[in-house]
Amino acid sequence: MSWAIMIVAFGLVAILWKRKKANPWWLKSSLVFIGGCSLADTALGAWLAARVNDIVDIVPVNSGITVGAATLLLIVLTVYDIGIDRKADKTALICLVALPVLFLAGVGPLAEAGSGLTEAISQVGANSIGRLIGGQ
């Protein structure tokens, strides 16, 4: 079901992106975050998190610190990008897709809280968008 939610969420964002009428920043951001959480809930998301861990293992610093720093950087970029002009630009949307995967790749309390958030958002997407597309 996560694949279907991810495809529908990203498809709705693509439709909103093509519309000339101004859309609220929170609508695109919410759909992208639901899509990113659904992506992280699939086997592809687990594979991406494992690849992130492989890349982080190359760095001579503790992997938990590196993933935590990258996660914090993406959160700051997202908040800054949306806060500057009240628009969800490409930078914020890319960060919102990557954050759930980094939550899966992390270790420690940040990863536990992030994984819980990712699962909760994925379930919200499944319960809301899934019912719209006829899923269970």
PDB file of C-alpha atoms in Angstrom:
ATOM      1  CA  MET A   1       0.000   0.000   0.000  1.00  0.00           C
ATOM      2  CA  SER A   2       2.921   2.355   0.647  1.00  0.00           C
ATOM      3  CA  TRP A   3       3.857   2.278  -3.028  1.00  0.00           C
ATOM      4  CA  ALA A   4       0.373   3.363  -4.055  1.00  0.00           C
ATOM      5  CA  ILE A   5       0.274   6.162  -1.473  1.00  0.00           C
ATOM      6  CA  MET A   6       3.708   7.359  -2.586  1.00  0.00           C
ATOM      7  CA  ILE A   7       2.715   7.424  -6.270  1.00  0.00           C
ATOM      8  CA  VAL A   8      -0.567   9.216  -5.572  1.00  0.00           C
ATOM      9  CA  ALA A   9       1.052  11.788  -3.273  1.00  0.00           C
ATOM     10  CA  PHE A  10       3.832  12.597  -5.731  1.00  0.00           C
ATOM     11  CA  GLY A  11       1.320  12.626  -8.597  1.00  0.00           C
ATOM     12  CA  LEU A  12      -0.828  15.166  -6.764  1.00  0.00           C
ATOM     13  CA  VAL A  13       2.244  17.312  -6.159  1.00  0.00           C
ATOM     14  CA  ALA A  14       3.072  17.157  -9.876  1.00  0.00           C
ATOM     15  CA  ILE A  15      -0.460  18.278 -10.719  1.00  0.00           C
ATOM     16  CA  LEU A  16      -0.274  21.114  -8.191  1.00  0.00           C
ATOM     17  CA  TRP A  17       3.133  22.129  -9.556  1.00  0.00           C
ATOM     18  CA  LYS A  18       1.750  22.518 -13.090  1.00  0.00           C
ATOM     19  CA  ARG A  19      -1.232  24.595 -12.023  1.00  0.00           C
ATOM     20  CA  LYS A  20      -0.751  28.307 -12.472  1.00  0.00           C
ATOM     21  CA  LYS A  21      -2.924  29.164  -9.493  1.00  0.00           C
ATOM     22  CA  ALA A  22      -0.975  29.714  -6.277  1.00  0.00           C
ATOM     23  CA  ASN A  23      -1.265  26.779  -3.885  1.00  0.00           C
ATOM     24  CA  PRO A  24      -0.745  26.971  -0.135  1.00  0.00           C
ATOM     25  CA  TRP A  25       2.802  26.023   0.860  1.00  0.00           C
ATOM     26  CA  TRP A  26       1.563  23.549   3.434  1.00  0.00           C
ATOM     27  CA  LEU A  27      -0.404  21.516   0.872  1.00  0.00           C
ATOM     28  CA  LYS A  28       2.590  20.648  -1.314  1.00  0.00           C
ATOM     29  CA  SER A  29       4.803  20.181   1.741  1.00  0.00           C
ATOM     30  CA  SER A  30       2.344  17.814   3.387  1.00  0.00           C
ATOM     31  CA  LEU A  31       1.881  15.725   0.247  1.00  0.00           C
ATOM     32  CA  VAL A  32       5.635  15.508  -0.343  1.00  0.00           C
ATOM     33  CA  PHE A  33       6.266  14.518   3.279  1.00  0.00           C
ATOM     34  CA  ILE A  34       3.549  11.849   3.104  1.00  0.00           C
ATOM     35  CA  GLY A  35       5.122  10.585  -0.133  1.00  0.00           C
ATOM     36  CA  GLY A  36       8.588  10.585   1.437  1.00  0.00           C
ATOM     37  CA  CYS A  37       7.355   8.705   4.502  1.00  0.00           C
ATOM     38  CA  SER A  38       5.613   6.180   2.270  1.00  0.00           C
ATOM     39  CA  LEU A  39       8.851   5.811   0.297  1.00  0.00           C
ATOM     40  CA  ALA A  40      10.756   5.169   3.529  1.00  0.00           C
ATOM     41  CA  ASP A  41       8.137   2.559   4.466  1.00  0.00           C
ATOM     42  CA  THR A  42       8.919   0.483   1.354  1.00  0.00           C
ATOM     43  CA  ALA A  43      11.793  -1.866   0.607  1.00  0.00           C
ATOM     44  CA  LEU A  44      13.304   0.851  -1.578  1.00  0.00           C
ATOM     45  CA  GLY A  45      13.424   3.184   1.437  1.00  0.00           C
ATOM     46  CA  ALA A  46      15.183   0.544   3.528  1.00  0.00           C
ATOM     47  CA  TRP A  47      17.664   0.008   0.703  1.00  0.00           C
ATOM     48  CA  LEU A  48      18.301   3.764   0.439  1.00  0.00           C
ATOM     49  CA  ALA A  49      18.852   3.974   4.212  1.00  0.00           C
ATOM     50  CA  ALA A  50      21.368   1.133   3.982  1.00  0.00           C
ATOM     51  CA  ARG A  51      23.192   2.947   1.161  1.00  0.00           C
ATOM     52  CA  VAL A  52      23.281   6.110   3.276  1.00  0.00           C
ATOM     53  CA  ASN A  53      24.852   4.073   6.081  1.00  0.00           C
ATOM     54  CA  ASP A  54      27.404   2.663   3.630  1.00  0.00           C
ATOM     55  CA  ILE A  55      28.347   6.162   2.506  1.00  0.00           C
ATOM     56  CA  VAL A  56      28.506   7.439   6.083  1.00  0.00           C
ATOM     57  CA  ASP A  57      30.786   4.548   7.088  1.00  0.00           C
ATOM     58  CA  ILE A  58      33.424   5.965   4.729  1.00  0.00           C
ATOM     59  CA  VAL A  59      33.628   9.147   6.824  1.00  0.00           C
ATOM     60  CA  PRO A  60      36.081   8.712   9.733  1.00  0.00           C
ATOM     61  CA  VAL A  61      33.604  10.311  12.194  1.00  0.00           C
ATOM     62  CA  ASN A  62      30.984   8.379  14.180  1.00  0.00           C
ATOM     63  CA  SER A  63      28.166   7.440  11.797  1.00  0.00           C
ATOM     64  CA  GLY A  64      25.439   8.456  14.240  1.00  0.00           C
ATOM     65  CA  ILE A  65      26.864  11.959  14.488  1.00  0.00           C
ATOM     66  CA  THR A  66      27.172  12.261  10.722  1.00  0.00           C
ATOM     67  CA  VAL A  67      23.599  11.147  10.014  1.00  0.00           C
ATOM     68  CA  GLY A  68      22.314  13.331  12.852  1.00  0.00           C
ATOM     69  CA  ALA A  69      24.166  16.355  11.465  1.00  0.00           C
ATOM     70  CA  ALA A  70      22.805  15.694   7.962  1.00  0.00           C
ATOM     71  CA  THR A  71      19.279  15.348   9.366  1.00  0.00           C
ATOM     72  CA  LEU A  72      19.605  18.580  11.312  1.00  0.00           C
ATOM     73  CA  LEU A  73      20.950  20.343   8.227  1.00  0.00           C
ATOM     74  CA  LEU A  74      17.978  19.203   6.132  1.00  0.00           C
ATOM     75  CA  ILE A  75      15.518  20.312   8.820  1.00  0.00           C
ATOM     76  CA  VAL A  76      17.172  23.746   9.002  1.00  0.00           C
ATOM     77  CA  LEU A  77      17.173  24.058   5.194  1.00  0.00           C
ATOM     78  CA  THR A  78      13.486  23.153   5.043  1.00  0.00           C
ATOM     79  CA  VAL A  79      12.455  25.588   7.761  1.00  0.00           C
ATOM     80  CA  TYR A  80      14.626  28.353   6.298  1.00  0.00           C
ATOM     81  CA  ASP A  81      13.381  27.810   2.743  1.00  0.00           C
ATOM     82  CA  ILE A  82       9.724  27.843   3.735  1.00  0.00           C
ATOM     83  CA  GLY A  83      10.203  30.623   6.280  1.00  0.00           C
ATOM     84  CA  ILE A  84      11.841  33.056   3.849  1.00  0.00           C
ATOM     85  CA  ASP A  85       9.096  33.335   1.258  1.00  0.00           C
ATOM     86  CA  ARG A  86       6.254  31.138   2.550  1.00  0.00           C
ATOM     87  CA  LYS A  87       6.630  28.858  -0.462  1.00  0.00           C
ATOM     88  CA  ALA A  88       7.666  25.237  -0.624  1.00  0.00           C
ATOM     89  CA  ASP A  89      10.415  25.511  -3.229  1.00  0.00           C
ATOM     90  CA  LYS A  90      12.408  22.626  -4.687  1.00  0.00           C
ATOM     91  CA  THR A  91      14.963  22.736  -1.864  1.00  0.00           C
ATOM     92  CA  ALA A  92      12.324  22.252   0.824  1.00  0.00           C
ATOM     93  CA  LEU A  93      10.547  19.517  -1.132  1.00  0.00           C
ATOM     94  CA  ILE A  94      13.752  17.554  -1.729  1.00  0.00           C
ATOM     95  CA  CYS A  95      14.624  17.830   1.953  1.00  0.00           C
ATOM     96  CA  LEU A  96      11.158  16.608   2.939  1.00  0.00           C
ATOM     97  CA  VAL A  97      11.601  13.514   0.763  1.00  0.00           C
ATOM     98  CA  ALA A  98      15.087  12.779   2.112  1.00  0.00           C
ATOM     99  CA  LEU A  99      14.321  13.299   5.819  1.00  0.00           C
ATOM    100  CA  PRO A 100      12.380  10.039   6.406  1.00  0.00           C
ATOM    101  CA  VAL A 101      15.173   8.030   4.772  1.00  0.00           C
ATOM    102  CA  LEU A 102      17.724   9.728   7.029  1.00  0.00           C
ATOM    103  CA  PHE A 103      15.541   8.924  10.028  1.00  0.00           C
ATOM    104  CA  LEU A 104      15.766   5.255   9.043  1.00  0.00           C
ATOM    105  CA  ALA A 105      19.529   5.481   8.570  1.00  0.00           C
ATOM    106  CA  GLY A 106      20.158   7.168  11.918  1.00  0.00           C
ATOM    107  CA  VAL A 107      20.892   5.690  15.330  1.00  0.00           C
ATOM    108  CA  GLY A 108      19.963   6.802  18.808  1.00  0.00           C
ATOM    109  CA  PRO A 109      17.016   8.820  20.105  1.00  0.00           C
ATOM    110  CA  LEU A 110      16.744  10.966  16.966  1.00  0.00           C
ATOM    111  CA  ALA A 111      16.355   7.878  14.816  1.00  0.00           C
ATOM    112  CA  GLU A 112      13.772   6.348  17.149  1.00  0.00           C
ATOM    113  CA  ALA A 113      11.685   9.516  17.213  1.00  0.00           C
ATOM    114  CA  GLY A 114      12.089  10.008  13.460  1.00  0.00           C
ATOM    115  CA  SER A 115      11.174   6.423  12.652  1.00  0.00           C
ATOM    116  CA  GLY A 116       8.081   6.719  14.821  1.00  0.00           C
ATOM    117  CA  LEU A 117       7.136   9.939  13.037  1.00  0.00           C
ATOM    118  CA  THR A 118       7.758   8.334   9.646  1.00  0.00           C
ATOM    119  CA  GLU A 119       5.545   5.354  10.489  1.00  0.00           C
ATOM    120  CA  ALA A 120       2.803   7.605  11.859  1.00  0.00           C
ATOM    121  CA  ILE A 121       2.789   9.854   8.789  1.00  0.00           C
ATOM    122  CA  SER A 122       2.827   6.803   6.529  1.00  0.00           C
ATOM    123  CA  GLN A 123      -0.223   5.433   8.352  1.00  0.00           C
ATOM    124  CA  VAL A 124      -1.975   8.806   8.082  1.00  0.00           C
ATOM    125  CA  GLY A 125      -1.332   8.738   4.343  1.00  0.00           C
ATOM    126  CA  ALA A 126      -2.576   5.184   4.067  1.00  0.00           C
ATOM    127  CA  ASN A 127      -5.721   5.986   6.038  1.00  0.00           C
ATOM    128  CA  SER A 128      -6.534   9.221   4.210  1.00  0.00           C
ATOM    129  CA  ILE A 129      -5.239   8.966   0.645  1.00  0.00           C
ATOM    130  CA  GLY A 130      -5.629   5.187   0.621  1.00  0.00           C
ATOM    131  CA  ARG A 131      -9.350   5.464   1.205  1.00  0.00           C
ATOM    132  CA  LEU A 132      -9.638   7.988  -1.616  1.00  0.00           C
ATOM    133  CA  ILE A 133      -8.031   5.618  -4.110  1.00  0.00           C
ATOM    134  CA  GLY A 134     -10.069   2.649  -2.904  1.00  0.00           C
ATOM    135  CA  GLY A 135      -7.549   0.856  -0.691  1.00  0.00           C
ATOM    136  CA  GLN A 136      -8.260  -0.859   2.594  1.00  0.00           C
TER     137      GLN A 136
END
